[in-house]
Coordinates of C-alpha atoms in Angstrom, one line a residue:
Chain T
M5 CA 0.0 0.0 0.0
T6 CA 3.0 2.3 0.5
T7 CA 4.1 2.2 -3.1
T8 CA 2.3 4.4 -5.6
S9 CA 1.9 3.1 -9.1
P10 CA 2.1 6.2 -11.3
T11 CA -0.4 4.9 -13.9
K12 CA -3.2 4.7 -11.4
T13 CA -5.3 7.8 -11.0
V14 CA -5.5 9.3 -7.5
P15 CA -9.1 9.6 -6.5
V16 CA -10.1 13.2 -5.9
L17 CA -11.2 13.9 -2.4
D18 CA -13.5 16.8 -1.7
P19 CA -11.2 19.9 -1.6
A20 CA -12.0 20.5 2.0
P21 CA -13.6 17.7 3.9
L22 CA -16.3 19.1 6.0
P23 CA -16.6 18.1 9.6
A24 CA -19.5 16.0 10.5
P25 CA -22.5 18.3 10.9
A26 CA -23.4 18.6 14.6
D27 CA -26.9 17.2 15.3
K28 CA -29.3 19.9 16.3
K29 CA -30.6 18.2 19.4
G30 CA -27.2 16.9 20.4
S31 CA -28.6 13.4 20.5
R32 CA -26.2 10.5 20.2
F33 CA -28.4 9.0 17.5
K34 CA -27.1 11.3 14.8
L35 CA -26.5 10.1 11.4
G36 CA -22.8 10.7 10.9
A37 CA -21.2 12.2 7.7
G38 CA -18.8 9.3 7.3
Q39 CA -16.4 9.2 4.4
Q40 CA -16.4 12.3 2.3
L41 CA -16.6 10.7 -1.2
K42 CA -19.7 11.6 -3.1
G43 CA -22.0 9.0 -4.5
G44 CA -22.1 8.8 -8.3
P45 CA -25.0 7.8 -10.6
F46 CA -24.0 4.1 -10.2
T47 CA -24.5 4.5 -6.4
Y48 CA -27.9 6.0 -6.8
L49 CA -29.0 3.4 -9.4
T50 CA -28.0 0.6 -7.1
L51 CA -29.8 2.1 -4.2
I52 CA -32.9 2.6 -6.2
V53 CA -32.9 -1.0 -7.3
I54 CA -32.3 -2.3 -3.8
G55 CA -34.8 0.2 -2.4
L56 CA -37.5 -1.0 -4.8
G57 CA -36.6 -4.6 -3.8
S58 CA -37.0 -3.7 -0.2
V59 CA -40.4 -2.0 -0.5
F60 CA -42.0 -4.0 -3.4
P61 CA -43.1 -7.1 -1.4
L62 CA -44.9 -4.8 1.0
Y63 CA -46.6 -2.9 -1.7
W64 CA -47.6 -6.2 -3.3
T65 CA -49.1 -7.3 0.0
L66 CA -51.5 -4.4 -0.4
V67 CA -52.2 -5.2 -4.0
A68 CA -52.9 -8.9 -3.3
A69 CA -55.1 -8.0 -0.3
S70 CA -57.3 -5.8 -2.5
H71 CA -58.2 -8.3 -5.2
D72 CA -60.0 -11.7 -5.1
Q73 CA -57.8 -14.8 -5.1
Q74 CA -58.6 -15.6 -8.7
R75 CA -57.2 -12.3 -9.9
V76 CA -54.1 -12.5 -7.6
L77 CA -53.1 -15.8 -9.2
D78 CA -53.8 -14.6 -12.7
T79 CA -51.0 -14.3 -15.3
P80 CA -50.0 -11.5 -15.5
P81 CA -50.6 -10.7 -11.9
P82 CA -52.2 -7.4 -10.9
F83 CA -49.8 -4.5 -10.1
L84 CA -52.3 -1.9 -9.0
P85 CA -54.6 -2.2 -6.0
G86 CA -58.1 -3.4 -6.6
G87 CA -61.4 -2.7 -4.9
R88 CA -61.9 -5.6 -2.6
L89 CA -59.6 -4.6 0.2
W90 CA -62.4 -3.9 2.7
S91 CA -64.3 -7.1 2.1
N92 CA -61.1 -9.2 2.3
I93 CA -60.3 -7.5 5.6
Q94 CA -63.8 -8.4 6.9
A95 CA -63.4 -12.0 5.8
A96 CA -60.0 -12.2 7.5
W97 CA -61.6 -10.7 10.6
D98 CA -64.3 -13.4 10.7
Q99 CA -62.1 -16.3 9.9
A100 CA -59.1 -15.7 12.2
H101 CA -60.3 -13.9 15.4
L102 CA -58.4 -10.9 14.0
G103 CA -60.1 -8.4 16.3
K104 CA -59.0 -10.3 19.3
A105 CA -55.6 -10.9 17.8
I106 CA -55.0 -7.1 17.3
V107 CA -55.9 -6.4 20.9
N108 CA -53.7 -9.3 22.1
S109 CA -50.8 -8.1 20.0
F110 CA -51.1 -4.6 21.5
I111 CA -51.3 -6.0 25.0
V112 CA -48.3 -8.3 24.5
A113 CA -46.1 -5.8 22.7
G114 CA -47.1 -3.0 25.1
C115 CA -46.4 -4.9 28.3
I116 CA -43.1 -6.3 27.0
T117 CA -42.0 -2.8 25.8
A118 CA -42.9 -1.1 29.1
A119 CA -41.2 -3.7 31.2
T120 CA -38.1 -3.9 29.0
L121 CA -37.7 -0.1 29.2
F122 CA -37.9 -0.1 32.9
F123 CA -35.7 -3.1 33.7
C124 CA -33.2 -2.5 31.0
T125 CA -32.6 1.1 32.0
L126 CA -32.1 0.1 35.6
A127 CA -29.7 -2.7 34.7
G128 CA -28.0 -0.6 32.0
Y129 CA -27.4 2.1 34.6
A130 CA -26.0 -0.3 37.1
F131 CA -23.6 -1.8 34.5
A132 CA -22.6 1.6 33.1
K133 CA -22.1 3.7 36.2
M134 CA -22.1 1.7 39.4
R135 CA -19.3 -0.3 40.8
F136 CA -19.9 -3.6 42.3
R137 CA -18.2 -7.0 42.7
G138 CA -18.5 -9.2 39.6
R139 CA -19.7 -6.5 37.3
G140 CA -17.6 -7.5 34.4
A141 CA -18.4 -11.2 34.7
L142 CA -22.1 -10.5 35.0
M143 CA -22.1 -8.3 32.0
T144 CA -20.4 -11.0 30.0
A145 CA -23.1 -13.4 31.2
V146 CA -25.8 -11.0 30.0
I147 CA -24.2 -10.8 26.5
A148 CA -23.8 -14.6 26.4
T149 CA -27.5 -15.1 26.8
L150 CA -27.9 -13.5 23.4
T151 CA -26.5 -16.6 21.8
I152 CA -29.1 -19.0 23.2
P153 CA -31.9 -19.7 20.8
P154 CA -35.4 -20.0 22.2
Q155 CA -35.7 -23.4 20.6
L156 CA -33.5 -24.9 23.3
S157 CA -36.0 -24.3 26.0
V158 CA -39.5 -24.3 24.5
V159 CA -40.4 -27.9 25.4
P160 CA -40.1 -27.4 29.2
L161 CA -41.3 -23.9 28.9
F162 CA -44.5 -25.2 27.4
M163 CA -44.9 -27.7 30.2
M164 CA -44.1 -25.1 32.9
M165 CA -46.7 -22.7 31.5
S166 CA -49.4 -25.3 31.5
D167 CA -48.3 -26.3 35.1
I168 CA -48.7 -22.8 36.5
G169 CA -52.0 -22.3 34.6
W170 CA -50.7 -20.0 31.9
G171 CA -51.1 -22.5 29.1
G172 CA -52.5 -20.7 26.1
K173 CA -52.7 -17.4 27.9
L174 CA -50.9 -14.2 27.0
E175 CA -48.8 -14.4 30.2
S176 CA -46.9 -17.3 28.8
V177 CA -45.8 -15.1 25.9
I178 CA -45.2 -11.9 27.9
F179 CA -43.2 -13.1 31.0
P180 CA -40.3 -14.8 29.3
T181 CA -39.5 -11.6 27.3
L182 CA -39.9 -9.0 30.0
V183 CA -36.3 -8.0 29.9
G184 CA -33.7 -8.8 27.3
A185 CA -29.9 -8.8 27.0
F186 CA -29.9 -6.5 24.0
G187 CA -31.8 -3.8 25.9
V188 CA -29.4 -4.0 28.9
F189 CA -26.4 -3.8 26.6
F190 CA -28.0 -0.9 24.6
M191 CA -28.9 1.2 27.7
R192 CA -25.4 0.5 29.1
Q193 CA -23.7 1.8 26.0
Y194 CA -25.8 4.9 25.9
L195 CA -25.5 5.8 29.6
L196 CA -21.8 5.3 29.6
E197 CA -21.5 8.4 27.5
A198 CA -24.7 10.3 28.1
L199 CA -24.7 10.4 31.9
P200 CA -21.7 12.2 33.4
Y201 CA -20.5 11.1 36.8
E202 CA -20.7 14.7 38.0
L203 CA -24.5 14.6 37.8
I204 CA -24.7 11.5 39.9
E205 CA -22.2 12.8 42.5
A206 CA -24.0 16.1 42.7
A207 CA -27.2 14.3 43.4
K208 CA -25.4 12.3 46.1
V209 CA -24.0 15.4 47.7
D210 CA -27.6 16.6 47.9
G211 CA -28.4 13.5 49.8
A212 CA -30.4 11.6 47.2
T213 CA -30.8 7.9 47.7
N214 CA -30.0 5.6 44.8
I215 CA -33.6 5.1 43.7
R216 CA -34.1 8.9 43.7
I217 CA -31.1 9.3 41.5
V218 CA -32.5 6.8 39.1
W219 CA -35.8 8.6 39.0
N220 CA -34.6 12.2 38.9
V221 CA -31.2 11.9 37.1
V222 CA -30.9 8.6 35.2
L223 CA -34.4 8.3 33.6
P224 CA -34.4 11.8 32.2
A225 CA -30.9 11.3 30.8
A226 CA -31.9 8.0 29.3
R227 CA -35.0 9.3 27.6
P228 CA -33.7 9.5 24.0
A229 CA -32.3 6.0 24.2
M230 CA -35.4 4.7 25.9
M231 CA -37.5 5.9 23.0
V232 CA -35.4 4.1 20.5
L233 CA -35.2 0.9 22.6
G234 CA -38.9 1.1 23.0
M235 CA -39.5 1.1 19.3
L236 CA -37.1 -1.7 18.6
T237 CA -38.6 -3.8 21.4
F238 CA -42.1 -3.1 20.2
V239 CA -41.2 -4.2 16.7
Q240 CA -39.6 -7.3 17.9
A241 CA -42.4 -8.3 20.3
W242 CA -45.1 -7.5 17.7
N243 CA -43.4 -9.7 15.1
D244 CA -42.4 -12.6 17.3
F245 CA -43.6 -15.8 15.9
F246 CA -42.0 -19.1 17.1
W247 CA -42.8 -19.2 20.8
P248 CA -46.2 -17.5 20.5
F249 CA -47.2 -19.9 17.8
L250 CA -46.4 -22.8 20.1
A251 CA -47.8 -21.3 23.2
L252 CA -51.0 -19.7 22.1
N253 CA -54.1 -21.3 20.6
Q254 CA -56.6 -20.5 17.9
E255 CA -59.0 -18.8 20.3
N256 CA -56.5 -16.5 21.8
P257 CA -53.8 -15.7 19.2
T258 CA -51.6 -12.7 18.6
L259 CA -51.7 -11.3 15.0
Q260 CA -48.7 -13.4 13.9
V261 CA -50.2 -16.5 15.3
A262 CA -53.5 -15.8 13.7
L263 CA -51.7 -15.3 10.4
G264 CA -49.9 -18.6 10.7
Q265 CA -53.2 -20.4 11.4
L266 CA -55.0 -18.6 8.6
S267 CA -52.5 -19.8 6.1
A268 CA -52.4 -23.3 7.6
S269 CA -56.1 -23.9 7.1
Y270 CA -57.1 -26.4 4.5
T271 CA -57.7 -24.2 1.5
P272 CA -56.6 -20.7 2.4
D273 CA -57.8 -17.9 0.3
Q274 CA -54.7 -16.1 -0.6
S275 CA -56.2 -12.6 -0.8
I276 CA -57.7 -13.0 2.6
V277 CA -54.5 -14.2 4.0
M278 CA -52.8 -11.1 2.5
A279 CA -55.4 -8.9 4.0
G280 CA -54.5 -10.3 7.4
A281 CA -50.8 -9.8 6.6
L282 CA -51.4 -6.2 5.7
I283 CA -53.3 -5.5 9.0
S284 CA -50.5 -7.1 11.0
T285 CA -47.8 -5.0 9.2
L286 CA -49.6 -1.7 9.1
P287 CA -49.1 -0.4 12.6
L288 CA -45.4 -1.1 12.4
L289 CA -45.1 0.6 9.0
L290 CA -46.7 3.6 10.5
V291 CA -44.2 3.7 13.3
F292 CA -41.5 3.3 10.7
V293 CA -42.7 6.2 8.6
V294 CA -42.9 8.5 11.6
F295 CA -39.7 7.4 13.5
G296 CA -37.6 5.9 10.8
K297 CA -34.7 8.2 11.4
Q298 CA -34.6 7.5 15.1
I299 CA -34.8 3.7 14.6
V300 CA -32.1 3.8 12.0
G301 CA -29.9 5.9 14.3
G302 CA -30.7 3.6 17.2
I303 CA -29.7 0.4 15.4
M304 CA -26.5 2.1 14.3
A305 CA -25.7 3.4 17.8
G306 CA -26.4 0.0 19.4
A307 CA -24.1 -1.6 16.9
V308 CA -21.0 0.5 17.2
K309 CA -18.9 -0.1 20.2
G310 CA -18.8 -3.7 21.3
Chain K
M27 CA -16.0 -5.2 26.2
A28 CA -13.7 -2.4 25.1
T29 CA -15.0 0.0 27.7
T30 CA -13.0 0.5 30.9
T31 CA -14.1 1.4 34.3
P32 CA -13.3 5.0 35.1
A33 CA -10.8 5.5 37.8
R34 CA -13.2 7.6 39.8
G35 CA -15.6 5.5 41.9
A36 CA -19.3 5.8 41.3
H37 CA -20.1 5.4 44.9
T38 CA -18.1 8.0 46.6
P39 CA -19.7 8.3 50.0
P40 CA -21.7 11.5 50.4
T41 CA -19.3 14.2 51.4
G42 CA -21.6 15.4 54.2
G43 CA -21.0 12.2 56.1
S44 CA -17.2 12.1 56.1
G45 CA -16.6 14.7 58.8
V46 CA -19.2 13.5 61.2
A47 CA -18.4 11.5 64.3
P48 CA -19.1 7.8 63.8
N49 CA -21.4 7.7 66.8
G50 CA -24.9 9.2 67.3
P51 CA -27.9 9.0 65.0
S52 CA -25.8 9.7 61.9
A53 CA -23.9 6.4 62.2
W54 CA -27.1 4.6 61.6
R55 CA -27.8 6.7 58.6
T56 CA -24.3 6.2 57.2
R57 CA -24.8 2.5 57.5
L58 CA -28.0 2.8 55.6
W59 CA -26.2 4.7 52.9
R60 CA -23.6 2.1 52.7
F61 CA -26.2 -0.6 52.4
D62 CA -28.1 1.3 49.8
D63 CA -24.9 1.7 47.8
K64 CA -23.9 -1.9 48.1
A65 CA -27.2 -3.5 47.4
S66 CA -28.7 -1.1 44.7
P67 CA -26.6 -2.3 41.8
Y68 CA -27.6 -5.9 42.5
A69 CA -31.2 -4.9 42.9
Y70 CA -31.1 -3.2 39.5
I71 CA -29.7 -6.1 37.6
A72 CA -31.7 -8.7 39.5
P73 CA -34.8 -8.6 37.2
F74 CA -32.7 -9.6 34.2
F75 CA -31.2 -12.6 36.0
L76 CA -34.4 -13.7 37.7
I77 CA -36.4 -13.6 34.4
F78 CA -33.5 -15.3 32.5
G79 CA -33.1 -17.9 35.2
A80 CA -36.7 -18.8 35.4
F81 CA -37.6 -18.7 31.7
G82 CA -34.2 -19.3 30.0
L83 CA -31.6 -21.2 32.0
Y84 CA -33.9 -23.4 34.0
P85 CA -35.9 -24.6 31.0
L86 CA -32.6 -25.1 29.1
L87 CA -31.4 -27.5 31.8
Y88 CA -34.8 -29.0 32.3
T89 CA -34.8 -29.8 28.5
G90 CA -32.0 -32.3 29.2
W91 CA -34.1 -34.0 31.8
I92 CA -37.2 -34.3 29.6
A93 CA -35.0 -35.6 26.8
L94 CA -34.4 -38.7 29.0
H95 CA -38.2 -39.2 29.6
R96 CA -41.3 -40.1 27.7
V97 CA -43.6 -37.1 27.9
E98 CA -46.7 -36.9 25.8
M99 CA -48.6 -33.8 24.8
T100 CA -51.8 -35.6 26.0
G101 CA -50.6 -36.0 29.6
L102 CA -48.1 -33.3 30.4
D103 CA -47.8 -34.2 34.0
Q104 CA -46.8 -37.8 33.4
S105 CA -43.3 -38.7 32.6
E106 CA -41.5 -42.0 32.4
W107 CA -37.8 -42.6 32.5
V108 CA -36.5 -44.0 29.1
G109 CA -32.8 -43.1 29.3
F110 CA -31.2 -42.4 26.0
D111 CA -34.0 -43.9 23.9
N112 CA -35.2 -40.5 22.7
F113 CA -31.7 -39.6 21.4
A114 CA -31.4 -43.0 19.8
K115 CA -34.7 -42.5 18.1
I116 CA -33.9 -39.2 16.5
L117 CA -30.3 -40.1 15.7
Q118 CA -31.6 -43.2 13.8
D119 CA -34.2 -41.1 12.0
S120 CA -33.0 -40.1 8.5
E121 CA -35.4 -37.2 8.6
F122 CA -33.4 -35.7 11.5
W123 CA -30.3 -35.8 9.4
T124 CA -32.1 -34.3 6.5
A125 CA -33.1 -31.5 8.8
V126 CA -29.6 -31.0 10.0
T127 CA -28.3 -30.8 6.5
N128 CA -31.1 -28.5 5.4
T129 CA -30.5 -26.2 8.3
F130 CA -26.9 -26.0 7.5
V131 CA -27.3 -25.6 3.7
I132 CA -30.1 -22.9 4.1
G133 CA -27.9 -21.2 6.7
V134 CA -25.0 -21.0 4.3
I135 CA -26.9 -19.9 1.2
S136 CA -28.7 -17.2 3.2
T137 CA -26.0 -15.9 5.4
V138 CA -23.1 -15.6 2.9
P139 CA -24.9 -13.6 0.2
Q140 CA -26.7 -11.5 2.8
L141 CA -23.6 -10.4 4.5
L142 CA -21.7 -9.8 1.3
V143 CA -24.6 -7.6 -0.1
A144 CA -24.9 -5.8 3.2
L145 CA -21.2 -5.0 3.1
G146 CA -21.4 -3.6 -0.4
L147 CA -24.6 -1.7 0.5
A148 CA -23.1 -0.2 3.6
H149 CA -20.2 1.0 1.4
L150 CA -22.6 2.7 -0.9
L151 CA -24.5 4.3 1.9
N152 CA -21.2 5.6 3.3
Y153 CA -20.8 7.9 0.4
K154 CA -22.1 11.4 0.7
L155 CA -25.6 11.1 -0.6
R156 CA -28.7 13.1 -1.1
A157 CA -31.4 12.1 1.3
S158 CA -29.1 9.6 3.0
T159 CA -31.6 9.1 5.9
F160 CA -34.3 8.2 3.4
W161 CA -32.2 5.4 1.8
R162 CA -31.3 4.0 5.2
T163 CA -34.9 3.9 6.2
V164 CA -36.0 2.3 3.0
I165 CA -33.5 -0.5 3.2
L166 CA -34.6 -1.2 6.8
T167 CA -38.3 -1.5 6.0
P168 CA -38.1 -5.3 5.6
Y169 CA -36.9 -5.4 9.3
A170 CA -40.3 -4.0 10.3
T171 CA -42.0 -6.9 8.6
S172 CA -42.8 -10.0 10.5
V173 CA -41.6 -13.5 9.5
A174 CA -45.2 -14.5 8.9
T175 CA -46.0 -11.6 6.6
A176 CA -42.7 -11.9 4.7
A177 CA -43.1 -15.7 4.3
L178 CA -46.7 -15.4 3.1
V179 CA -46.0 -12.7 0.5
F180 CA -43.0 -14.6 -0.8
A181 CA -45.0 -17.8 -0.8
L182 CA -47.2 -16.0 -3.4
V183 CA -44.2 -14.7 -5.3
F184 CA -42.7 -18.3 -5.5
R185 CA -45.9 -20.1 -6.4
A186 CA -45.8 -22.6 -9.2
D187 CA -49.0 -21.4 -11.0
G188 CA -49.7 -17.7 -10.9
G189 CA -46.5 -16.9 -9.1
L190 CA -45.1 -13.5 -9.7
L191 CA -41.5 -14.8 -10.1
N192 CA -42.5 -17.4 -12.7
W193 CA -44.4 -14.7 -14.6
V194 CA -41.3 -12.5 -14.7
L195 CA -39.1 -15.5 -15.6
H196 CA -41.3 -16.6 -18.5
F197 CA -40.0 -13.6 -20.5
V198 CA -36.5 -15.3 -20.5
G199 CA -38.1 -18.7 -21.1
I200 CA -37.8 -20.4 -17.8
G201 CA -41.1 -19.7 -16.3
N202 CA -42.4 -23.0 -15.1
T203 CA -40.3 -23.8 -12.0
D204 CA -42.1 -25.3 -9.0
W205 CA -40.1 -23.4 -6.5
G206 CA -41.5 -25.0 -3.4
D207 CA -41.1 -28.6 -4.6
G208 CA -37.5 -28.6 -5.8
E209 CA -34.6 -29.8 -3.6
W210 CA -32.6 -26.6 -4.3
T211 CA -35.3 -24.1 -5.5
S212 CA -37.2 -24.4 -2.2
K213 CA -34.0 -23.8 -0.2
I214 CA -33.3 -20.8 -2.4
A215 CA -36.8 -19.5 -1.9
I216 CA -36.4 -19.6 1.9
S217 CA -33.0 -18.0 1.7
V218 CA -34.5 -15.1 -0.4
I219 CA -37.0 -14.4 2.4
V220 CA -34.2 -14.4 5.0
I221 CA -31.9 -12.3 2.8
W222 CA -34.7 -9.8 2.1
R223 CA -35.5 -9.3 5.8
W224 CA -32.0 -9.0 7.2
T225 CA -29.7 -7.4 4.6
G226 CA -30.7 -3.8 5.4
Y227 CA -30.3 -4.4 9.1
N228 CA -26.8 -5.8 8.7
A229 CA -25.9 -3.0 6.2
L230 CA -26.7 -0.5 8.9
I231 CA -24.5 -2.3 11.4
Y232 CA -21.7 -2.3 8.9
L233 CA -22.3 1.4 8.1
A234 CA -22.1 2.3 11.8
A235 CA -18.7 0.5 12.0
M236 CA -17.5 2.2 8.8
Q237 CA -18.3 5.6 10.1
A238 CA -16.1 4.9 13.1
V239 CA -13.1 4.4 10.9
P240 CA -11.0 7.5 11.1
T241 CA -11.1 9.6 7.9
D242 CA -7.3 10.2 8.0
L243 CA -6.8 6.5 7.2
Y244 CA -8.6 7.0 3.9
E245 CA -6.8 10.2 3.2
A246 CA -3.4 8.6 3.9
A247 CA -4.4 5.7 1.6
S248 CA -5.5 8.0 -1.2
I249 CA -2.3 10.0 -0.9
D250 CA -0.5 6.8 -1.3
G251 CA -2.4 6.3 -4.5
A252 CA -4.8 3.6 -3.4
T253 CA -7.9 3.2 -5.6
R254 CA -11.3 3.1 -4.0
W255 CA -11.4 -0.6 -4.3
Q256 CA -8.0 -0.9 -2.6
Q257 CA -9.1 1.5 0.1
F258 CA -12.2 -0.7 0.6
R259 CA -10.1 -3.9 0.8
K260 CA -7.2 -2.6 2.8
V261 CA -8.7 0.0 5.0
T262 CA -12.4 -0.7 5.4
I263 CA -12.5 -4.4 5.6
P264 CA -9.7 -4.8 8.2
S265 CA -11.3 -2.1 10.4
L266 CA -14.6 -3.9 10.2
R267 CA -13.3 -7.3 11.1
P268 CA -14.8 -7.4 14.7
T269 CA -18.1 -6.2 13.3
I270 CA -18.1 -8.8 10.6
L271 CA -17.4 -11.5 13.1
F272 CA -20.3 -10.3 15.2
T273 CA -22.7 -10.4 12.3
I274 CA -21.5 -13.8 11.3
V275 CA -22.2 -15.1 14.8
I276 CA -25.6 -13.5 15.0
S277 CA -26.7 -14.6 11.5
T278 CA -25.5 -18.2 12.2
I279 CA -27.5 -18.3 15.4
G280 CA -30.4 -16.8 13.5
S281 CA -30.3 -19.4 10.7
M282 CA -30.3 -22.2 13.3
Q283 CA -33.7 -21.0 14.3
L284 CA -35.5 -20.8 10.9
F285 CA -39.1 -21.7 11.5
G286 CA -41.7 -19.4 10.2
E287 CA -40.2 -19.2 6.7
P288 CA -40.3 -23.0 6.0
L289 CA -43.6 -23.4 7.9
L290 CA -45.4 -20.9 5.8
L291 CA -43.7 -21.3 2.4
Q292 CA -46.3 -23.8 1.3
G293 CA -48.5 -23.6 4.4
G294 CA -50.8 -26.3 5.8
T295 CA -49.7 -29.8 6.4
I296 CA -46.9 -29.6 3.8
G297 CA -45.3 -26.7 5.8
A298 CA -45.4 -28.6 9.0
V299 CA -43.1 -31.3 7.6
G300 CA -40.9 -29.0 5.7
G301 CA -42.1 -29.9 2.2
S302 CA -43.5 -33.0 0.5
E303 CA -40.1 -34.6 0.6
H304 CA -38.8 -32.8 3.7
Q305 CA -36.7 -30.8 1.2
Y306 CA -36.7 -27.7 3.3
E307 CA -37.4 -29.1 6.7
T308 CA -35.2 -27.3 9.3
L309 CA -34.4 -28.4 12.8
S310 CA -37.0 -26.1 14.3
I311 CA -39.6 -27.5 12.0
Y312 CA -38.5 -31.0 13.0
L313 CA -38.8 -30.1 16.7
F314 CA -42.2 -28.6 16.2
N315 CA -43.4 -31.6 14.2
Y316 CA -42.2 -34.1 16.8
G317 CA -43.4 -32.1 19.8
W318 CA -46.5 -30.3 18.7
K319 CA -47.9 -32.2 15.7
L320 CA -47.1 -35.7 16.8
G321 CA -47.2 -34.8 20.5
H322 CA -44.0 -36.6 21.6
L323 CA -42.2 -34.0 23.8
G324 CA -39.3 -36.3 24.8
P325 CA -37.8 -36.6 21.3
A326 CA -38.5 -32.9 20.8
A327 CA -36.4 -32.1 23.8
A328 CA -33.7 -34.4 22.5
V329 CA -33.7 -32.4 19.2
A330 CA -33.3 -29.2 21.3
W331 CA -30.2 -30.7 22.9
A332 CA -28.9 -31.8 19.5
M333 CA -29.3 -28.1 18.4
L334 CA -27.2 -27.1 21.5
V335 CA -24.5 -29.5 20.5
L336 CA -24.5 -28.1 16.9
L337 CA -24.3 -24.6 18.2
L338 CA -21.3 -25.4 20.3
L339 CA -19.7 -27.1 17.3
I340 CA -20.3 -24.0 15.2
A341 CA -18.9 -21.8 17.9
L342 CA -15.8 -24.1 18.1
I343 CA -15.3 -23.9 14.3
N344 CA -15.7 -20.1 14.5
W345 CA -13.1 -19.9 17.1
I346 CA -10.6 -22.2 15.3
V347 CA -11.1 -20.3 12.0
G348 CA -10.8 -17.0 13.9
R349 CA -7.5 -18.1 15.4
F350 CA -6.2 -19.4 12.1
V351 CA -7.1 -16.1 10.3
R352 CA -5.4 -14.1 13.1
K353 CA -2.3 -16.2 12.9
S354 CA -2.0 -16.1 9.2
A355 CA -2.6 -12.3 9.3
A356 CA 0.2 -11.8 11.8

């Protein structure tokens, strides 16, 4: 790399590389400026192709949900939405306990998100700013749990849940996911930087107990990260499939479980299945359109320093 | 963890207490302070360990116990010791080995292209772009889609008759593939679903790591006359090595778990056995089929332990390869 071959052209850098523009709100979830090379037409062309590939299946869910099954399976298939969206949604509603499923999905994802935010902020704070014996080892243990797939424990979990009377109930889906390793790690990373020791010490000088410090100092400082973690957790809890599919039944499903059962029926009507799929995706797409920037920033912030 | 503990203690005792005589009412308060400081961190991390212990670790160990018993879905509270019969049963079942192979093959053909594309995509996103946030959000939309939705849409795309893909392919004269039925085509179809959902997510992780690479490295490289491609290979990739390793580990664990995609690709009873010839049956499907369709939880638990062994094997291979790469790089 040290020798320059004279035949090769030196790539032109921008004359004066600009410093990364400071984010207005000073949040850590900024989108950095990165390398200063400008994207050319090839870059944009590739991004357009990949972007269309990313979005098209979702658009086509809408298209398929708004025709009857005959038309969906026609050649050529339809590319524009038709007029049967509402009747398909109604059919899905009747066939798959969809109304109940929506409520259940909100309950499950809501409870998991609220609990995750609370517990992960507490644990993240302890790991980031408090000193205690065994901290390093315990943090390593937390990270290690990320590598254990749920498959390894579903059989006894199913038996346990039926044992304590939670079989088929939402509790069986909510409780195992109340707090997760990713959230603990994420909050720790954020609080390491966002919460200066001076603030905590000042509160101690003022005679605050630890729990008061959490309430009055840590939680306000953690707010931006909690928002992002909240959205990431909600998305994950809403979309979870494997364990809910095993744990819940036809009468009391979440949306994903209802979808799975809808398509597993003997002769599923594809356009009705797609209507269900659309309903299960819509709330998340809305969250994405509104908070896309924060979610993107959050994933990137959570990924950086290991 | 790269982070270090700051030298300054987080629990400096309150300054007010340091000058006060140890006796009197303040001694009791000081002791309370001490206790508060000692116990609080453990109290804050306790929920994680309690929940994980109850619903993660305990069931994991309990799985091993169940694997040695006969437990039927019809009578969950009755179990009968059978020793290693369950293990013998699954190890002699050719379907189990099909599932192992399938999980491995689908894992490779979904992880490798996914991470390569993500790397290239991250490189493009790292250029100065108009509407950069927009592009990042767009490539992340599949992440907001559930396994169920993704699998069901792609099931339509990959259908034999009236499938979108076959219609597109008939223009180049190969439009009559029965994607779900083929030994390879069905695995490709499942990989496409996985790749679609996770490429953008991984690209963002790579992008974050790329932006942490100091700009001077690139400047120095370009002054030395390195082309963009050389910069990418000699500056970007080495700086990203830990991140790449991280994504490989995460994707590998993810591909061990594939369940919704094969279950819903053709749906119904075909999905529950991973295709008419088990051609896309994964280990999770096999576990589900044994435990929940056939109702034999003992063998299902044995499958779970087999998965654990496989995971450890993969971790070992990762570790050996990592060591080998590091040695040859040095």
